[in-house]
Coordinates of C-alpha atoms in Angstrom, one line a residue:
X1 CA -8.9 61.0 -36.7
X2 CA -5.3 60.2 -37.4
X3 CA -3.9 56.7 -37.5
X4 CA -1.8 57.3 -34.4
X5 CA -4.8 58.5 -32.4
X6 CA -6.7 55.3 -33.1
X7 CA -4.4 52.9 -31.2
X8 CA -4.4 55.4 -28.3
X9 CA -8.2 55.2 -28.1
X10 CA -8.2 51.5 -28.4
X11 CA -5.6 51.2 -25.6
X12 CA -7.7 53.5 -23.3
X13 CA -10.8 51.4 -24.1
X14 CA -8.9 48.2 -23.3
X15 CA -7.7 49.7 -20.0
X16 CA -11.3 50.7 -19.0
X17 CA -12.4 47.1 -19.7
X18 CA -9.6 45.8 -17.5
X19 CA -10.4 48.2 -14.7
X20 CA -13.7 46.6 -13.8
X21 CA -14.5 44.2 -10.9
X22 CA -14.5 41.2 -13.3
X23 CA -11.6 42.5 -15.5
X24 CA -8.1 40.9 -15.3
X25 CA -5.2 43.3 -15.6
X26 CA -2.0 42.1 -17.4
X27 CA 0.3 40.1 -15.1
X28 CA 2.9 42.9 -15.3
X29 CA 0.4 45.1 -13.4
X30 CA -1.5 42.3 -11.6
X31 CA 1.5 41.0 -9.5
X32 CA 2.7 44.3 -8.1
X33 CA -0.9 45.3 -7.3
X34 CA -1.5 42.0 -5.5
X35 CA 1.8 42.3 -3.6
X36 CA 0.9 45.8 -2.5
X37 CA -2.3 44.4 -0.9
X38 CA -0.2 41.7 0.9
X39 CA 2.2 44.3 2.3
X40 CA -0.6 46.6 3.4
X41 CA -2.2 43.8 5.6
X42 CA 0.9 41.8 6.6
X43 CA 1.7 43.5 9.9
X44 CA -1.9 43.2 11.0
X45 CA -2.2 39.6 9.8
X46 CA 0.7 38.2 11.7
X47 CA 0.0 40.2 14.9
X48 CA -2.8 38.0 16.1
X49 CA -1.0 34.7 16.2
X50 CA 2.0 36.5 17.8
X51 CA -0.4 37.9 20.5
X52 CA -2.3 34.7 21.2
X53 CA 0.6 32.4 21.0
X54 CA 2.8 34.6 23.1
X55 CA 0.0 35.0 25.8
X56 CA -0.3 31.2 26.0
X57 CA 3.4 30.7 26.3
X58 CA 4.1 29.0 23.1
X59 CA 7.7 28.2 21.9
X60 CA 9.3 29.9 19.0
X61 CA 8.7 26.9 16.7
X62 CA 5.0 26.8 17.6
X63 CA 4.6 30.6 17.1
X64 CA 6.2 30.2 13.7
X65 CA 3.7 27.4 12.9
X66 CA 0.8 29.6 14.0
X67 CA 2.0 32.4 11.7
X68 CA 2.4 30.0 8.7
X69 CA -1.1 28.6 9.3
X70 CA -2.5 32.1 9.6
X71 CA -1.0 33.3 6.3
X72 CA -2.0 30.0 4.5
X73 CA -5.7 30.2 5.6
X74 CA -5.8 34.0 5.0
X75 CA -4.8 33.3 1.4
X76 CA -7.5 30.6 1.0
X77 CA -10.2 32.8 2.6
X78 CA -9.2 35.7 0.3
X79 CA -9.4 33.6 -2.8
X80 CA -12.8 32.2 -1.7
X81 CA -14.1 35.8 -1.0
X82 CA -12.9 37.3 -4.3
X83 CA -13.5 34.3 -6.7
X84 CA -16.4 32.7 -5.0
X85 CA -18.2 29.5 -5.6
X86 CA -21.9 28.7 -5.4
X87 CA -23.3 30.9 -2.6
X88 CA -19.9 31.6 -1.0
X89 CA -18.0 34.8 -1.7
X90 CA -19.0 38.4 -2.3
X91 CA -16.8 38.4 -5.5
X92 CA -15.2 41.8 -4.8
X93 CA -11.6 42.9 -4.1
X94 CA -11.6 42.1 -0.4
X95 CA -8.6 40.8 1.6
X96 CA -9.3 38.4 4.5
X97 CA -7.3 38.2 7.7
X98 CA -7.6 37.2 11.4
X99 CA -9.8 39.6 13.3
X100 CA -8.5 41.5 16.4
X101 CA -12.0 41.2 17.9
X102 CA -11.3 37.6 18.8
X103 CA -8.0 38.2 20.6
X104 CA -9.3 38.7 24.1
X105 CA -11.8 35.9 24.1
X106 CA -9.3 33.5 22.6
X107 CA -6.6 34.2 25.2
X108 CA -9.2 33.8 28.0
X109 CA -10.3 30.4 26.4
X110 CA -6.8 29.3 25.8
X111 CA -5.7 30.0 29.4
X112 CA -8.7 28.2 30.9
X113 CA -9.4 25.4 28.5
X114 CA -6.4 25.0 26.3
X115 CA -5.6 25.8 22.6
X116 CA -7.9 23.0 21.4
X117 CA -10.9 24.7 22.9
X118 CA -9.8 27.9 21.0
X119 CA -9.9 26.0 17.7
X120 CA -13.2 24.3 18.6
X121 CA -14.8 27.6 19.5
X122 CA -13.5 29.0 16.2
X123 CA -15.1 26.2 14.2
X124 CA -18.4 26.8 16.1
X125 CA -18.0 30.5 15.4
X126 CA -17.7 29.9 11.6
X127 CA -20.6 27.5 11.5
X128 CA -22.8 30.0 13.3
X129 CA -21.8 32.7 10.7
X130 CA -22.7 30.4 7.8
X131 CA -26.1 29.5 9.4
X132 CA -27.2 33.1 10.2
X133 CA -25.7 34.8 7.1
X134 CA -29.1 34.9 5.3
X135 CA -30.8 36.5 8.3
X136 CA -28.1 38.9 9.4
X137 CA -29.8 41.9 7.8
X138 CA -32.5 41.6 10.5
X139 CA -29.8 41.7 13.2
X140 CA -28.1 44.8 11.8
X141 CA -30.5 47.0 13.7
X142 CA -28.8 45.9 16.9
X143 CA -25.5 47.2 15.6
X144 CA -25.8 50.9 14.8
X145 CA -22.8 53.2 14.9
X146 CA -23.0 53.7 18.6
X147 CA -22.5 49.9 19.2
X148 CA -20.0 49.1 16.5
X149 CA -18.0 52.2 17.2
X150 CA -17.9 51.4 20.9
X151 CA -16.8 47.8 20.3
X152 CA -14.1 48.8 17.8
X153 CA -12.8 51.4 20.3
X154 CA -12.8 48.8 23.1
X155 CA -10.8 46.4 20.8
X156 CA -8.1 49.0 20.3
X157 CA -7.9 50.0 23.9
X158 CA -7.8 46.4 25.2
X159 CA -5.0 45.5 22.9
X160 CA -2.7 48.3 24.3
X161 CA -2.0 45.9 27.1
X162 CA -0.5 43.6 24.6
X163 CA 1.7 46.3 23.2
X164 CA 2.9 47.2 26.7
X165 CA 3.7 43.5 27.3
X166 CA 5.8 43.4 24.2
X167 CA 7.8 46.4 25.4
X168 CA 8.3 45.0 28.9
X169 CA 9.2 41.6 27.4
X170 CA 8.9 39.5 30.6
X171 CA 11.0 41.9 32.7
X172 CA 10.0 41.8 36.3
X173 CA 11.0 45.3 37.3
X174 CA 9.6 47.4 34.4
X175 CA 10.6 47.8 30.8
X176 CA 14.4 48.0 30.1
X177 CA 15.3 51.5 28.8
X178 CA 16.7 50.0 25.6
X179 CA 13.3 48.4 24.9
X180 CA 11.5 51.7 25.4
X181 CA 14.0 53.3 23.1
X182 CA 13.4 50.8 20.3
X183 CA 9.6 51.0 20.8
X184 CA 9.7 54.8 20.6
X185 CA 12.1 54.8 17.6
X186 CA 9.9 52.4 15.7
X187 CA 6.8 54.5 16.5
X188 CA 8.7 57.7 15.4
X189 CA 9.7 56.1 12.2
X190 CA 6.1 55.1 11.4
X191 CA 5.0 58.7 12.1
X192 CA 7.8 60.1 9.8
X193 CA 6.8 57.7 7.0
X194 CA 3.2 58.9 7.3
X195 CA 4.3 62.5 7.2
X196 CA 6.9 62.5 4.5
X197 CA 6.7 59.3 2.4
X198 CA 4.7 58.9 -0.9
X199 CA 1.2 57.6 -0.5
X200 CA 2.1 54.1 -1.6
X201 CA 4.6 53.8 1.2
X202 CA 2.3 55.4 3.7
X203 CA -0.1 52.4 3.2
X204 CA 2.6 50.1 4.6
X205 CA 4.0 52.4 7.3
X206 CA 3.6 49.9 10.1
X207 CA 5.4 47.2 8.1
X208 CA 8.2 49.6 7.2
X209 CA 8.5 50.5 10.9
X210 CA 8.9 46.8 11.8
X211 CA 11.6 46.3 9.1
X212 CA 13.5 49.5 10.1
X213 CA 13.4 48.7 13.8
X214 CA 14.6 45.1 13.3
X215 CA 17.5 46.3 11.0
X216 CA 18.7 48.7 13.7
X217 CA 18.3 46.0 16.4
X218 CA 20.7 43.8 14.5
X219 CA 23.5 46.1 15.8
X220 CA 22.5 45.6 19.4
X221 CA 23.7 42.2 20.8
X222 CA 20.9 40.0 22.0
X223 CA 18.0 42.1 20.6
X224 CA 17.3 39.8 17.5
X225 CA 17.0 36.1 17.9
X226 CA 16.8 34.4 14.5
X227 CA 18.3 31.1 15.8
X228 CA 15.1 29.3 14.6
X229 CA 15.4 30.5 11.0
X230 CA 18.2 28.1 10.1
X231 CA 16.3 25.2 11.4
X232 CA 13.1 26.1 9.6
X233 CA 12.3 24.4 6.4
X234 CA 12.0 26.1 3.1
X235 CA 8.7 24.3 2.4
X236 CA 6.2 22.6 4.6
X237 CA 2.5 21.7 4.4
X238 CA 0.2 23.3 7.1
X239 CA -1.4 20.2 8.7
X240 CA -4.9 20.2 10.2
X241 CA -5.3 19.7 13.9
X242 CA -1.6 20.1 14.6
X243 CA -2.2 20.8 18.3
X244 CA -4.9 18.1 18.7
X245 CA -8.5 17.5 18.0
X246 CA -10.8 20.5 18.8
X247 CA -12.9 20.6 21.9
X248 CA -16.2 22.6 22.4
X249 CA -16.7 23.9 25.9
X250 CA -20.2 25.6 25.9
X251 CA -19.0 28.9 27.5
X252 CA -16.1 29.2 25.0
X253 CA -18.6 28.7 22.1
X254 CA -20.9 31.4 23.5
X255 CA -18.0 33.8 23.9
X256 CA -17.0 33.2 20.2
X257 CA -20.6 33.5 19.0
X258 CA -20.6 37.1 20.4
X259 CA -17.3 37.6 18.5
X260 CA -19.0 36.2 15.3
X261 CA -21.7 38.9 15.4
X262 CA -19.1 41.6 15.8
X263 CA -17.1 40.1 12.8
X264 CA -20.2 40.0 10.6
X265 CA -21.0 43.6 11.4
X266 CA -17.5 44.6 10.6
X267 CA -17.5 42.6 7.3
X268 CA -20.8 44.1 6.3
X269 CA -19.5 47.6 6.6
X270 CA -16.4 46.7 4.6
X271 CA -18.4 44.9 1.8
X272 CA -20.7 47.9 1.5
X273 CA -17.8 50.3 1.4
X274 CA -15.8 48.4 -1.3
X275 CA -19.0 47.9 -3.3
X276 CA -19.4 51.7 -3.4
X277 CA -15.8 52.2 -4.3
X278 CA -15.9 49.9 -7.3
X279 CA -19.4 51.0 -8.4
X280 CA -20.9 47.6 -7.8
X281 CA -23.4 48.0 -5.0
X282 CA -23.8 45.0 -2.7
X283 CA -27.2 43.5 -2.6
X284 CA -28.7 41.3 0.1
X285 CA -27.8 38.1 -1.6
X286 CA -24.2 39.2 -2.2
X287 CA -24.0 40.3 1.5
X288 CA -25.2 36.8 2.6
X289 CA -22.7 35.2 0.2
X290 CA -19.8 37.3 1.6
X291 CA -20.8 36.5 5.2
X292 CA -21.0 32.8 4.4
X293 CA -17.4 33.0 2.9
X294 CA -16.3 34.6 6.2
X295 CA -17.9 31.8 8.1
X296 CA -16.3 29.1 5.9
X297 CA -12.9 30.7 6.1
X298 CA -13.3 30.7 9.9
X299 CA -14.2 27.0 10.0
X300 CA -11.2 26.2 7.8
X301 CA -9.1 28.4 10.2
X302 CA -10.2 26.3 13.2
X303 CA -9.3 23.1 11.3
X304 CA -5.9 24.4 10.3
X305 CA -4.9 25.7 13.7
X306 CA -5.8 29.4 13.3
X307 CA -8.5 31.8 14.2
X308 CA -11.7 33.7 12.9
X309 CA -11.4 35.7 9.7
X310 CA -12.8 39.0 8.5
X311 CA -12.3 41.6 5.7
X312 CA -9.3 43.9 6.4
X313 CA -10.4 47.5 6.4
X314 CA -6.9 48.8 5.4
X315 CA -7.2 47.0 2.1
X316 CA -10.6 48.6 1.4
X317 CA -8.8 51.9 1.7
X318 CA -6.1 50.7 -0.6
X319 CA -8.7 49.9 -3.3
X320 CA -9.9 53.4 -3.0
X321 CA -6.4 54.8 -3.2
X322 CA -5.2 52.9 -6.2
X323 CA -8.5 53.0 -8.1
X324 CA -8.0 49.4 -9.3
X325 CA -11.3 47.6 -9.1
X326 CA -10.4 44.1 -10.3
X327 CA -11.2 41.4 -7.8
X328 CA -8.5 39.2 -9.3
X329 CA -5.9 41.6 -7.7
X330 CA -7.2 40.3 -4.4
X331 CA -7.1 36.7 -5.8
X332 CA -3.5 37.0 -6.7
X333 CA -2.7 38.5 -3.3
X334 CA -4.5 35.5 -1.7
X335 CA -2.2 33.2 -3.8
X336 CA 0.9 35.1 -2.5
X337 CA -0.4 34.6 1.1
X338 CA -0.8 30.9 0.5
X339 CA 2.7 30.6 -0.8
X340 CA 4.1 32.5 2.2
X341 CA 2.2 30.2 4.5
X342 CA 3.9 27.2 2.9
X343 CA 7.4 28.7 3.6
X344 CA 8.2 28.2 7.3
X345 CA 11.4 30.4 7.0
X346 CA 9.2 33.4 6.5
X347 CA 7.2 32.7 9.7
X348 CA 10.5 32.1 11.6
X349 CA 11.9 35.5 10.4
X350 CA 8.7 37.2 11.6
X351 CA 8.8 35.4 15.0
X352 CA 12.3 36.7 15.5
X353 CA 11.4 40.4 15.3
X354 CA 12.3 42.0 18.6
X355 CA 9.4 42.3 21.0
X356 CA 10.2 45.9 21.7
X357 CA 10.0 46.7 18.0
X358 CA 6.6 44.9 17.9
X359 CA 5.5 47.0 20.9
X360 CA 6.2 50.3 19.1
X361 CA 4.4 49.1 16.0
X362 CA 1.6 47.7 18.2
X363 CA 1.0 51.1 19.7
X364 CA 0.3 52.5 16.2
X365 CA -1.5 49.4 15.0
X366 CA -3.9 49.1 17.9
X367 CA -4.2 52.8 18.2
X368 CA -5.5 52.8 14.6
X369 CA -8.1 50.3 15.6
X370 CA -9.2 52.5 18.5
X371 CA -9.2 55.6 16.2
X372 CA -11.5 53.7 13.7
X373 CA -13.9 53.2 16.5
X374 CA -13.9 56.9 17.3
X375 CA -14.4 57.7 13.7
X376 CA -17.5 55.5 13.7
X377 CA -18.8 57.1 16.9
X378 CA -18.5 60.5 15.1
X379 CA -21.7 59.6 13.3
X380 CA -23.6 59.6 16.6
X381 CA -25.0 62.7 18.4
X382 CA -23.8 62.4 22.0
X383 CA -26.8 63.2 24.1
X384 CA -26.7 62.0 27.7
X385 CA -28.1 58.5 26.9
X386 CA -25.5 57.9 24.2
X387 CA -22.7 59.1 26.4
X388 CA -23.8 56.7 29.1
X389 CA -23.9 53.8 26.6
X390 CA -20.3 54.4 25.5
X391 CA -19.0 55.3 29.0
X392 CA -20.4 52.2 30.8
X393 CA -19.5 49.8 28.0
X394 CA -15.8 51.0 27.8
X395 CA -15.6 50.9 31.7
X396 CA -16.9 47.4 31.8
X397 CA -14.6 46.3 29.0
X398 CA -11.5 47.8 30.7
X399 CA -12.1 46.2 34.1
X400 CA -10.3 42.9 33.3
X401 CA -7.6 44.8 31.5
X402 CA -6.6 47.0 34.4
X403 CA -7.3 44.3 37.0
X404 CA -6.8 40.9 35.4
X405 CA -7.8 39.0 38.6
X406 CA -11.1 40.8 39.1
X407 CA -13.2 37.7 38.1
X408 CA -11.0 35.0 39.6
X409 CA -13.7 33.9 42.1
X410 CA -16.4 33.5 39.5
X411 CA -17.4 30.3 37.6
X412 CA -15.4 29.3 34.6
X413 CA -18.3 29.9 32.2
X414 CA -18.6 33.5 33.5
X415 CA -14.9 34.3 33.2
X416 CA -14.6 32.9 29.7
X417 CA -17.2 35.4 28.5
X418 CA -16.4 38.4 30.8
X419 CA -12.7 38.0 31.3
X420 CA -12.4 39.3 27.7
X421 CA -13.1 43.0 27.8
X422 CA -14.2 42.8 24.2
X423 CA -17.0 40.3 24.8
X424 CA -18.1 42.1 27.9
X425 CA -18.1 45.5 26.2
X426 CA -20.0 44.3 23.2
X427 CA -22.7 42.7 25.3
X428 CA -22.9 45.9 27.4
X429 CA -23.1 48.2 24.4
X430 CA -25.9 46.1 22.8
X431 CA -28.0 45.9 25.9
X432 CA -27.6 49.5 27.0
X433 CA -28.4 50.8 23.5
X434 CA -31.6 48.7 23.4
X435 CA -32.5 49.9 26.9
X436 CA -31.7 53.6 26.5
X437 CA -32.3 54.3 22.8
X438 CA -34.4 51.9 20.7
X439 CA -38.0 52.5 21.5
X440 CA -38.0 56.3 21.6
X441 CA -35.9 56.9 18.5
X442 CA -37.6 54.3 16.4
X443 CA -41.0 55.7 17.2
X444 CA -39.9 59.3 16.5
X445 CA -37.9 58.7 13.3
X446 CA -39.3 55.4 11.9
X447 CA -40.4 57.1 8.7
X448 CA -37.2 59.0 8.0
X449 CA -35.5 58.2 4.7
X450 CA -32.5 60.2 5.8
X451 CA -30.4 58.8 8.6
X452 CA -29.0 61.7 10.6
X453 CA -26.3 62.0 13.3
X454 CA -29.1 61.8 15.9
X455 CA -29.9 58.2 15.0
X456 CA -28.0 55.9 17.4
X457 CA -30.3 53.0 16.5
X458 CA -30.1 52.5 12.8
X459 CA -26.9 52.7 10.9
X460 CA -26.6 53.4 7.2
X461 CA -26.1 49.7 6.4
X462 CA -29.2 48.7 8.3
X463 CA -31.3 51.5 6.8
X464 CA -30.3 50.5 3.2
X465 CA -31.2 46.9 3.9
X466 CA -34.6 47.5 5.4
X467 CA -35.8 50.8 4.0
X468 CA -38.3 50.4 1.1
X469 CA -36.4 52.8 -1.1
X470 CA -33.4 50.5 -1.0
X471 CA -35.2 48.0 -3.3
X472 CA -33.3 45.1 -1.8
X473 CA -29.8 46.6 -2.4
X474 CA -27.5 48.1 0.2
X475 CA -26.1 50.5 -2.3
X476 CA -29.3 51.8 -3.9
X477 CA -29.4 54.9 -1.8
X478 CA -26.9 56.8 0.2
X479 CA -28.6 56.8 3.5
X480 CA -26.3 59.4 5.0
X481 CA -25.7 61.9 2.2
X482 CA -29.3 62.0 0.8
X483 CA -30.8 65.5 1.5
X484 CA -34.5 65.7 2.4
X485 CA -35.3 67.4 -1.0
X486 CA -33.6 64.7 -3.0
X487 CA -35.1 61.5 -4.4
X488 CA -33.2 58.2 -4.6
X489 CA -32.1 57.1 -8.0
X490 CA -34.4 54.1 -9.0
X491 CA -32.9 53.5 -12.4

């Protein structure tokens, strides 16, 4: 071996050591990698406070505060999940952000009981998640692909009403043509980025669409309102209970507990996926630790005037794309989010983005959510029973979307739960799946190690948690890909 070859080998060895879950890349690589994670999630992260605050009629300054609080707590929750302490945190490269699953219930709660009830229900949601985290593996059997896929599909479809509202922008006689033009242009730009841009830019196509649409809107008088940016401070602390002390109406709490179960199911899938990507399978204890961190982040969110938190799936895809396994990349990204949350001018700039541009990006963003649900449903064989589960659940969920006054004559506790299509659809999917599927399929396939497309009851995550071959680890076997003639690796 020559002298020149020896340093090259040492450098490759050092890079391999850095590229582990617990390795720390040099700052020159760590910062851009962390910033990339922030860019990939930013559009989705700020969408929820814009949706909820806009639906509740909040002022521009209050919307900016909600965005700052959201970014600040998202950073704290990400640091907690990636670094971890005691029994909180999965200690993997996961980014945390406000979940879309809570949007419908929160708007219903806010309109009926006020924003303090939203924050109270969020705190209750987080406490519930912390308490049930150790036992959640037993509940996973109620959330197979047919249920989770249906719920995710419902979330995306329900949010399309929000995108349409942004395009109409409070007009009483339909959307102005200029708004439709900006929405369509933003959407077209996103599609072109996805088609022609390098992979790194494709990951932030929605964010680039928002930027491009806003830049063009600057040349149209009255489209961009950044009057609040000059008044916003360069630095401010996010204060707890800014809108008042939380309240805890029972119906609001029940509605958010349903959301909590959906969040935990979603986070479980993300944790298992990222564990496989970084070659560090997630065991039951790690799963519980990660769910506790979700719960604690949600409790902190309710205290600091924001909403329930979950792992962002788009960042899981980014981990796979970049091949960078270090959890400290997510930690740095969390630090960037905290800093952004402490700079009100950033939130004021986001709040000033034209609603029509947001509408065009929202079509893509919410459509991606719906498409994710369809992708999950592709794991299910659609016999007549399964078609009925999806059909009825989606129909029940869309009733309050297409007819917002349908439950106006019902008691408040009923409307808080069922006025949100997401809660109603989730309850419907769970109950219908139990009624139409569970007994027969469990009896016929209870001993199968391989989970096939016919299985609408047990998903891969649930199988890995409860099957004896899993040896207590969700990543011990590939419950989908294992062929009947293969044996699981028990090393």
